[in-house]
PDB file of C-alpha atoms and ligand atoms in Angstrom:
ATOM      1  CA  MET A  57      80.892  78.111 108.536  1.00  0.00           C
ATOM      2  CA  LEU A  58      78.038  77.489 110.952  1.00  0.00           C
ATOM      3  CA  SER A  59      75.149  75.332 109.736  1.00  0.00           C
ATOM      4  CA  GLN A  60      71.562  76.583 109.879  1.00  0.00           C
ATOM      5  CA  GLN A  61      71.011  74.262 112.834  1.00  0.00           C
ATOM      6  CA  GLN A  62      73.951  75.809 114.692  1.00  0.00           C
ATOM      7  CA  LEU A  63      72.614  79.282 113.921  1.00  0.00           C
ATOM      8  CA  LYS A  64      69.205  78.331 115.300  1.00  0.00           C
ATOM      9  CA  GLN A  65      70.930  77.002 118.410  1.00  0.00           C
ATOM     10  CA  GLN A  66      72.763  80.293 118.804  1.00  0.00           C
ATOM     11  CA  ALA A  67      69.489  82.250 118.581  1.00  0.00           C
ATOM     12  CA  ALA A  68      67.821  79.928 121.101  1.00  0.00           C
ATOM     13  CA  ASP A  69      70.754  80.310 123.506  1.00  0.00           C
ATOM     14  CA  ALA A  70      70.570  84.100 123.200  1.00  0.00           C
ATOM     15  CA  ALA A  71      66.910  84.003 124.248  1.00  0.00           C
ATOM     16  CA  LEU A  72      67.834  81.982 127.333  1.00  0.00           C
ATOM     17  CA  GLU A  73      69.742  85.034 128.561  1.00  0.00           C
ATOM     18  CA  PHE A  74      66.402  86.876 128.605  1.00  0.00           C
ATOM     19  CA  VAL A  75      64.942  84.043 130.665  1.00  0.00           C
ATOM     20  CA  ASP A  76      67.889  84.299 133.046  1.00  0.00           C
ATOM     21  CA  ALA A  77      67.147  87.999 133.526  1.00  0.00           C
ATOM     22  CA  VAL A  78      63.503  87.449 134.538  1.00  0.00           C
ATOM     23  CA  ALA A  79      63.690  84.022 136.204  1.00  0.00           C
ATOM     24  CA  ALA A  80      61.847  83.782 139.533  1.00  0.00           C
ATOM     25  CA  PRO A  81      59.704  81.064 141.164  1.00  0.00           C
ATOM     26  CA  ASP A  82      56.440  82.785 140.194  1.00  0.00           C
ATOM     27  CA  VAL A  83      57.422  83.705 136.633  1.00  0.00           C
ATOM     28  CA  VAL A  84      55.711  82.108 133.638  1.00  0.00           C
ATOM     29  CA  ILE A  85      57.530  81.938 130.296  1.00  0.00           C
ATOM     30  CA  GLY A  86      55.600  81.896 126.996  1.00  0.00           C
ATOM     31  CA  VAL A  87      56.936  79.354 124.533  1.00  0.00           C
ATOM     32  CA  GLY A  88      56.462  79.177 120.770  1.00  0.00           C
ATOM     33  CA  THR A  89      56.478  76.413 118.201  1.00  0.00           C
ATOM     34  CA  GLY A  90      58.903  75.231 115.545  1.00  0.00           C
ATOM     35  CA  SER A  91      62.410  73.900 115.162  1.00  0.00           C
ATOM     36  CA  THR A  92      64.050  76.998 116.688  1.00  0.00           C
ATOM     37  CA  ALA A  93      61.540  77.048 119.543  1.00  0.00           C
ATOM     38  CA  ASP A  94      62.324  73.350 120.135  1.00  0.00           C
ATOM     39  CA  LEU A  95      65.972  74.265 120.776  1.00  0.00           C
ATOM     40  CA  PHE A  96      64.833  77.012 123.130  1.00  0.00           C
ATOM     41  CA  ILE A  97      62.655  74.493 124.996  1.00  0.00           C
ATOM     42  CA  ASP A  98      65.576  72.093 125.373  1.00  0.00           C
ATOM     43  CA  GLY A  99      67.679  74.897 126.857  1.00  0.00           C
ATOM     44  CA  LEU A 100      64.829  76.029 129.083  1.00  0.00           C
ATOM     45  CA  ALA A 101      65.028  72.652 130.829  1.00  0.00           C
ATOM     46  CA  ARG A 102      67.951  73.906 132.892  1.00  0.00           C
ATOM     47  CA  PHE A 103      65.714  76.605 134.395  1.00  0.00           C
ATOM     48  CA  LYS A 104      63.533  73.958 136.059  1.00  0.00           C
ATOM     49  CA  GLY A 105      63.060  75.121 139.643  1.00  0.00           C
ATOM     50  CA  ARG A 106      64.102  78.683 138.781  1.00  0.00           C
ATOM     51  CA  ILE A 107      60.926  79.573 136.858  1.00  0.00           C
ATOM     52  CA  GLY A 108      57.384  78.866 137.942  1.00  0.00           C
ATOM     53  CA  ALA A 109      55.882  77.469 134.770  1.00  0.00           C
ATOM     54  CA  THR A 110      55.452  77.812 131.018  1.00  0.00           C
ATOM     55  CA  VAL A 111      52.584  78.331 128.599  1.00  0.00           C
ATOM     56  CA  ALA A 112      52.888  76.665 125.190  1.00  0.00           C
ATOM     57  CA  SER A 113      51.532  77.805 121.834  1.00  0.00           C
ATOM     58  CA  SER A 114      50.929  74.244 120.623  1.00  0.00           C
ATOM     59  CA  GLU A 115      50.299  70.716 121.840  1.00  0.00           C
ATOM     60  CA  ARG A 116      53.653  69.778 120.325  1.00  0.00           C
ATOM     61  CA  SER A 117      55.587  72.336 122.382  1.00  0.00           C
ATOM     62  CA  ALA A 118      53.549  71.491 125.491  1.00  0.00           C
ATOM     63  CA  GLN A 119      54.602  67.855 125.166  1.00  0.00           C
ATOM     64  CA  ARG A 120      58.250  68.785 124.694  1.00  0.00           C
ATOM     65  CA  LEU A 121      58.163  71.092 127.731  1.00  0.00           C
ATOM     66  CA  ALA A 122      56.479  68.448 129.867  1.00  0.00           C
ATOM     67  CA  GLY A 123      59.016  65.896 128.633  1.00  0.00           C
ATOM     68  CA  HIS A 124      61.709  68.036 130.251  1.00  0.00           C
ATOM     69  CA  GLY A 125      59.742  68.119 133.505  1.00  0.00           C
ATOM     70  CA  LEU A 126      58.736  71.763 133.055  1.00  0.00           C
ATOM     71  CA  LYS A 127      55.312  72.741 134.326  1.00  0.00           C
ATOM     72  CA  VAL A 128      52.903  73.715 131.519  1.00  0.00           C
ATOM     73  CA  LEU A 129      49.913  75.872 132.404  1.00  0.00           C
ATOM     74  CA  ASN A 130      46.731  76.555 130.499  1.00  0.00           C
ATOM     75  CA  LEU A 131      46.729  80.206 129.403  1.00  0.00           C
ATOM     76  CA  ASN A 132      43.511  80.746 131.339  1.00  0.00           C
ATOM     77  CA  GLU A 133      45.462  80.195 134.545  1.00  0.00           C
ATOM     78  CA  VAL A 134      47.960  82.934 133.739  1.00  0.00           C
ATOM     79  CA  GLY A 135      47.605  86.696 134.186  1.00  0.00           C
ATOM     80  CA  THR A 136      50.820  87.845 132.592  1.00  0.00           C
ATOM     81  CA  MET A 137      54.258  86.702 131.515  1.00  0.00           C
ATOM     82  CA  PRO A 138      57.376  88.790 130.974  1.00  0.00           C
ATOM     83  CA  ILE A 139      58.445  87.200 127.699  1.00  0.00           C
ATOM     84  CA  TYR A 140      57.161  85.042 124.875  1.00  0.00           C
ATOM     85  CA  VAL A 141      59.886  83.400 122.770  1.00  0.00           C
ATOM     86  CA  ASP A 142      59.187  82.087 119.273  1.00  0.00           C
ATOM     87  CA  GLY A 143      60.597  81.776 115.766  1.00  0.00           C
ATOM     88  CA  ALA A 144      59.338  83.293 112.527  1.00  0.00           C
ATOM     89  CA  ASP A 145      59.109  82.394 108.864  1.00  0.00           C
ATOM     90  CA  GLU A 146      59.913  85.958 107.795  1.00  0.00           C
ATOM     91  CA  ILE A 147      60.693  89.109 109.747  1.00  0.00           C
ATOM     92  CA  ASP A 148      61.352  92.627 108.510  1.00  0.00           C
ATOM     93  CA  ALA A 149      63.227  95.576 109.990  1.00  0.00           C
ATOM     94  CA  ARG A 150      60.040  96.836 111.698  1.00  0.00           C
ATOM     95  CA  LEU A 151      59.823  93.428 113.398  1.00  0.00           C
ATOM     96  CA  HIS A 152      56.647  92.563 111.548  1.00  0.00           C
ATOM     97  CA  MET A 153      56.543  88.832 110.911  1.00  0.00           C
ATOM     98  CA  ILE A 154      54.959  86.063 108.917  1.00  0.00           C
ATOM     99  CA  LYS A 155      54.394  83.038 111.143  1.00  0.00           C
ATOM    100  CA  GLY A 156      52.488  79.798 110.953  1.00  0.00           C
ATOM    101  CA  GLY A 157      54.802  77.586 108.935  1.00  0.00           C
ATOM    102  CA  GLY A 158      54.220  75.046 111.694  1.00  0.00           C
ATOM    103  CA  GLY A 159      50.484  75.773 111.739  1.00  0.00           C
ATOM    104  CA  ALA A 160      50.394  77.118 115.298  1.00  0.00           C
ATOM    105  CA  LEU A 161      49.760  80.759 114.356  1.00  0.00           C
ATOM    106  CA  THR A 162      46.515  81.274 116.269  1.00  0.00           C
ATOM    107  CA  ARG A 163      47.760  79.985 119.606  1.00  0.00           C
ATOM    108  CA  GLU A 164      51.053  81.800 119.012  1.00  0.00           C
ATOM    109  CA  LYS A 165      49.196  85.094 118.548  1.00  0.00           C
ATOM    110  CA  ILE A 166      47.061  84.467 121.613  1.00  0.00           C
ATOM    111  CA  VAL A 167      49.921  83.552 123.960  1.00  0.00           C
ATOM    112  CA  ALA A 168      52.080  86.393 122.612  1.00  0.00           C
ATOM    113  CA  SER A 169      49.240  88.849 123.299  1.00  0.00           C
ATOM    114  CA  VAL A 170      49.460  88.100 127.006  1.00  0.00           C
ATOM    115  CA  ALA A 171      53.242  88.537 127.211  1.00  0.00           C
ATOM    116  CA  GLU A 172      54.951  91.822 127.930  1.00  0.00           C
ATOM    117  CA  ARG A 173      57.599  91.245 125.264  1.00  0.00           C
ATOM    118  CA  PHE A 174      57.804  89.066 122.157  1.00  0.00           C
ATOM    119  CA  ILE A 175      61.360  87.818 121.613  1.00  0.00           C
ATOM    120  CA  CYS A 176      61.772  86.467 118.079  1.00  0.00           C
ATOM    121  CA  ILE A 177      64.568  83.945 117.539  1.00  0.00           C
ATOM    122  CA  ALA A 178      65.748  83.025 114.069  1.00  0.00           C
ATOM    123  CA  ASP A 179      68.724  82.656 111.830  1.00  0.00           C
ATOM    124  CA  GLU A 180      69.412  85.723 109.722  1.00  0.00           C
ATOM    125  CA  SER A 181      67.980  84.119 106.568  1.00  0.00           C
ATOM    126  CA  LYS A 182      64.517  84.952 107.955  1.00  0.00           C
ATOM    127  CA  LEU A 183      65.206  88.706 107.779  1.00  0.00           C
ATOM    128  CA  VAL A 184      63.632  90.131 104.614  1.00  0.00           C
ATOM    129  CA  GLU A 185      63.274  93.569 103.146  1.00  0.00           C
ATOM    130  CA  ARG A 186      59.676  92.956 102.207  1.00  0.00           C
ATOM    131  CA  MET A 187      57.521  90.091 103.447  1.00  0.00           C
ATOM    132  CA  GLY A 188      55.520  87.831 101.170  1.00  0.00           C
ATOM    133  CA  LYS A 189      57.890  85.386  99.563  1.00  0.00           C
ATOM    134  CA  PHE A 190      56.906  82.874 102.259  1.00  0.00           C
ATOM    135  CA  PRO A 191      53.249  81.937 101.601  1.00  0.00           C
ATOM    136  CA  LEU A 192      51.017  83.521 104.234  1.00  0.00           C
ATOM    137  CA  PRO A 193      49.310  80.892 106.436  1.00  0.00           C
ATOM    138  CA  VAL A 194      45.663  81.620 107.244  1.00  0.00           C
ATOM    139  CA  GLU A 195      43.757  79.463 109.769  1.00  0.00           C
ATOM    140  CA  VAL A 196      40.185  78.937 108.601  1.00  0.00           C
ATOM    141  CA  ILE A 197      37.076  77.260 110.024  1.00  0.00           C
ATOM    142  CA  PRO A 198      36.634  74.209 107.734  1.00  0.00           C
ATOM    143  CA  MET A 199      33.149  75.138 106.425  1.00  0.00           C
ATOM    144  CA  ALA A 200      34.458  78.539 105.285  1.00  0.00           C
ATOM    145  CA  ARG A 201      37.451  77.157 103.364  1.00  0.00           C
ATOM    146  CA  GLU A 202      36.198  77.900  99.841  1.00  0.00           C
ATOM    147  CA  ALA A 203      34.543  81.194 100.740  1.00  0.00           C
ATOM    148  CA  VAL A 204      37.732  82.473 102.361  1.00  0.00           C
ATOM    149  CA  ALA A 205      39.852  81.149  99.475  1.00  0.00           C
ATOM    150  CA  ARG A 206      37.777  83.260  97.061  1.00  0.00           C
ATOM    151  CA  ARG A 207      38.248  86.383  99.187  1.00  0.00           C
ATOM    152  CA  LEU A 208      42.007  85.769  99.344  1.00  0.00           C
ATOM    153  CA  ALA A 209      42.132  85.341  95.565  1.00  0.00           C
ATOM    154  CA  GLN A 210      40.358  88.707  95.204  1.00  0.00           C
ATOM    155  CA  LEU A 211      43.292  90.207  97.129  1.00  0.00           C
ATOM    156  CA  GLY A 212      45.653  88.864  94.468  1.00  0.00           C
ATOM    157  CA  GLY A 213      46.789  85.795  96.405  1.00  0.00           C
ATOM    158  CA  GLN A 214      46.839  82.146  95.383  1.00  0.00           C
ATOM    159  CA  PRO A 215      45.512  80.121  98.334  1.00  0.00           C
ATOM    160  CA  HIS A 216      46.485  76.463  98.682  1.00  0.00           C
ATOM    161  CA  LEU A 217      44.962  74.134 101.229  1.00  0.00           C
ATOM    162  CA  ARG A 218      47.629  72.589 103.488  1.00  0.00           C
ATOM    163  CA  GLU A 219      46.739  68.998 102.666  1.00  0.00           C
ATOM    164  CA  GLY A 220      46.235  66.551 105.519  1.00  0.00           C
ATOM    165  CA  PHE A 221      46.870  69.177 108.191  1.00  0.00           C
ATOM    166  CA  VAL A 222      44.477  70.055 111.014  1.00  0.00           C
ATOM    167  CA  THR A 223      45.417  72.726 113.574  1.00  0.00           C
ATOM    168  CA  ASP A 224      45.321  72.175 117.324  1.00  0.00           C
ATOM    169  CA  ASN A 225      42.007  74.065 117.156  1.00  0.00           C
ATOM    170  CA  GLY A 226      40.476  71.643 114.612  1.00  0.00           C
ATOM    171  CA  ASN A 227      40.734  74.004 111.658  1.00  0.00           C
ATOM    172  CA  VAL A 228      42.470  74.047 108.265  1.00  0.00           C
ATOM    173  CA  ILE A 229      45.276  76.210 106.912  1.00  0.00           C
ATOM    174  CA  LEU A 230      45.296  78.039 103.587  1.00  0.00           C
ATOM    175  CA  ASP A 231      48.836  78.976 102.515  1.00  0.00           C
ATOM    176  CA  VAL A 232      48.571  82.067 100.349  1.00  0.00           C
ATOM    177  CA  SER A 233      51.312  82.875  97.883  1.00  0.00           C
ATOM    178  CA  GLY A 234      51.621  85.917  95.632  1.00  0.00           C
ATOM    179  CA  LEU A 235      50.339  88.556  98.048  1.00  0.00           C
ATOM    180  CA  GLN A 236      51.804  92.049  97.749  1.00  0.00           C
ATOM    181  CA  ILE A 237      52.374  93.045 101.357  1.00  0.00           C
ATOM    182  CA  THR A 238      52.838  96.798 101.236  1.00  0.00           C
ATOM    183  CA  ASP A 239      50.929  97.646 104.423  1.00  0.00           C
ATOM    184  CA  ALA A 240      51.222  94.603 106.694  1.00  0.00           C
ATOM    185  CA  CYS A 241      49.018  96.013 109.482  1.00  0.00           C
ATOM    186  CA  ALA A 242      46.184  96.883 107.083  1.00  0.00           C
ATOM    187  CA  LEU A 243      46.401  93.504 105.350  1.00  0.00           C
ATOM    188  CA  GLU A 244      46.434  91.651 108.671  1.00  0.00           C
ATOM    189  CA  ALA A 245      43.292  93.475 109.817  1.00  0.00           C
ATOM    190  CA  ARG A 246      41.561  92.946 106.479  1.00  0.00           C
ATOM    191  CA  ILE A 247      42.190  89.198 106.289  1.00  0.00           C
ATOM    192  CA  ASN A 248      41.367  88.669 109.953  1.00  0.00           C
ATOM    193  CA  ASN A 249      38.029  90.303 109.257  1.00  0.00           C
ATOM    194  CA  PHE A 250      36.927  87.785 106.594  1.00  0.00           C
ATOM    195  CA  ALA A 251      34.124  85.642 108.019  1.00  0.00           C
ATOM    196  CA  GLY A 252      35.522  82.187 108.717  1.00  0.00           C
ATOM    197  CA  VAL A 253      39.121  83.306 109.253  1.00  0.00           C
ATOM    198  CA  VAL A 254      40.391  82.521 112.736  1.00  0.00           C
ATOM    199  CA  THR A 255      43.577  84.504 112.208  1.00  0.00           C
ATOM    200  CA  CYS A 256      46.208  85.080 109.559  1.00  0.00           C
ATOM    201  CA  GLY A 257      49.926  84.587 110.050  1.00  0.00           C
ATOM    202  CA  LEU A 258      50.797  88.256 109.778  1.00  0.00           C
ATOM    203  CA  PHE A 259      52.105  89.486 113.135  1.00  0.00           C
ATOM    204  CA  ALA A 260      52.311  93.183 112.319  1.00  0.00           C
ATOM    205  CA  ILE A 261      49.646  94.924 114.395  1.00  0.00           C
ATOM    206  CA  ALA A 262      51.524  93.382 117.316  1.00  0.00           C
ATOM    207  CA  GLY A 263      54.937  92.323 116.032  1.00  0.00           C
ATOM    208  CA  ALA A 264      58.066  91.299 117.901  1.00  0.00           C
ATOM    209  CA  ASP A 265      59.674  93.610 120.433  1.00  0.00           C
ATOM    210  CA  VAL A 266      63.150  92.153 120.042  1.00  0.00           C
ATOM    211  CA  ALA A 267      64.641  89.961 117.297  1.00  0.00           C
ATOM    212  CA  LEU A 268      67.715  87.843 118.020  1.00  0.00           C
ATOM    213  CA  LEU A 269      69.037  86.912 114.609  1.00  0.00           C
ATOM    214  CA  ALA A 270      71.930  84.485 114.445  1.00  0.00           C
ATOM    215  CA  THR A 271      74.613  85.312 111.876  1.00  0.00           C
ATOM    216  CA  GLN A 272      77.978  83.787 111.018  1.00  0.00           C
ATOM    217  CA  SER A 273      79.552  86.491 113.163  1.00  0.00           C
ATOM    218  CA  GLY A 274      77.275  86.280 116.204  1.00  0.00           C
ATOM    219  CA  ILE A 275      73.864  87.485 117.301  1.00  0.00           C
ATOM    220  CA  ARG A 276      72.420  90.523 115.627  1.00  0.00           C
ATOM    221  CA  ARG A 277      69.829  92.145 117.896  1.00  0.00           C
ATOM    222  CA  LEU A 278      67.059  94.300 116.453  1.00  0.00           C
ATOM    223  CA  ASP A 279      64.646  96.260 118.621  1.00  0.00           C
ATOM    224  CA  ARG A 280      61.238  97.350 117.436  1.00  0.00           C
ATOM    225  CA  PRO A 281      61.580 100.882 116.074  1.00  0.00           C
ATOM    226  CA  ALA A 282      59.531 103.556 117.844  1.00  0.00           C
ATOM    227  CA  ALA A 283      56.152 104.047 116.145  1.00  0.00           C
TER     228      ALA A 283
HETATM  229  C1  5RP B 780      55.087  77.880 113.722  1.00  0.00           C
HETATM  230  C2  5RP B 780      55.847  79.118 113.464  1.00  0.00           C
HETATM  231  C3  5RP B 780      57.318  79.041 113.565  1.00  0.00           C
HETATM  232  O1  5RP B 780      57.766  79.998 114.469  1.00  0.00           O
HETATM  233  C4  5RP B 780      57.923  79.315 112.224  1.00  0.00           C
HETATM  234  O2  5RP B 780      57.372  78.406 111.281  1.00  0.00           O
HETATM  235  C5  5RP B 780      59.451  79.170 112.247  1.00  0.00           C
HETATM  236  O3  5RP B 780      59.783  77.841 112.450  1.00  0.00           O
HETATM  237  P1  5RP B 780      61.279  77.325 112.485  1.00  0.00           P
HETATM  238  O4  5RP B 780      61.882  77.811 113.761  1.00  0.00           O
HETATM  239  O5  5RP B 780      61.139  75.830 112.431  1.00  0.00           O
HETATM  240  O6  5RP B 780      61.985  77.868 111.270  1.00  0.00           O
HETATM  241  O7  5RP B 780      55.318  80.158 113.201  1.00  0.00           O
HETATM  242  O8  5RP B 780      53.710  78.045 113.526  1.00  0.00           O
END
């Protein structure tokens, strides 16, 4: 029986095959944040010299990449990247996701938006029929915290401030439990439109393109269904 850590490792290794397929001296790889992304970063170290550079979705991942001697660029220096690799807190069969358990959701969404393909890596426990059991992280400008919390409560959610946590952008996170996510794209757009919200952790309007889900019997690959 493989442990969750071994499953995460398997998912990270599977994503390295995608890196192998696109590796070239001018190629930039987008890198996510979290414990599964950390394993991907450690594996990416062996591509030093075969890829041009990386872009990280958090200061934490940037430090880990640099620690391996990989070049880390500012996103403003990058026009495009073939893949962005990151984990998820929940993912459904349409490859919609909830992300932000590590608080890096905004930078994750931004870096992913520049990549041609989002490769989600996770153990199979993250695959859900319907999202919402994992509290939805919402990054909020500090002065809008209470105003946004009231709007989220009107949607039926119970927002909780992530105590003692400040994002890389200097903002706070509200973790919202109890939301009924029936139309993830509509809910993502609605919450993102509340004044004071930087972004919410729903990645549905632009979800993953490929999910590499590690199971006890190997990698299960899901591709985004045609719209
Ligand atoms: C960080 C994220 C992570 O991708 C998500 O929390 C999954 O993390 P892990 O790989 O540690 O389970 O969105 O903001």
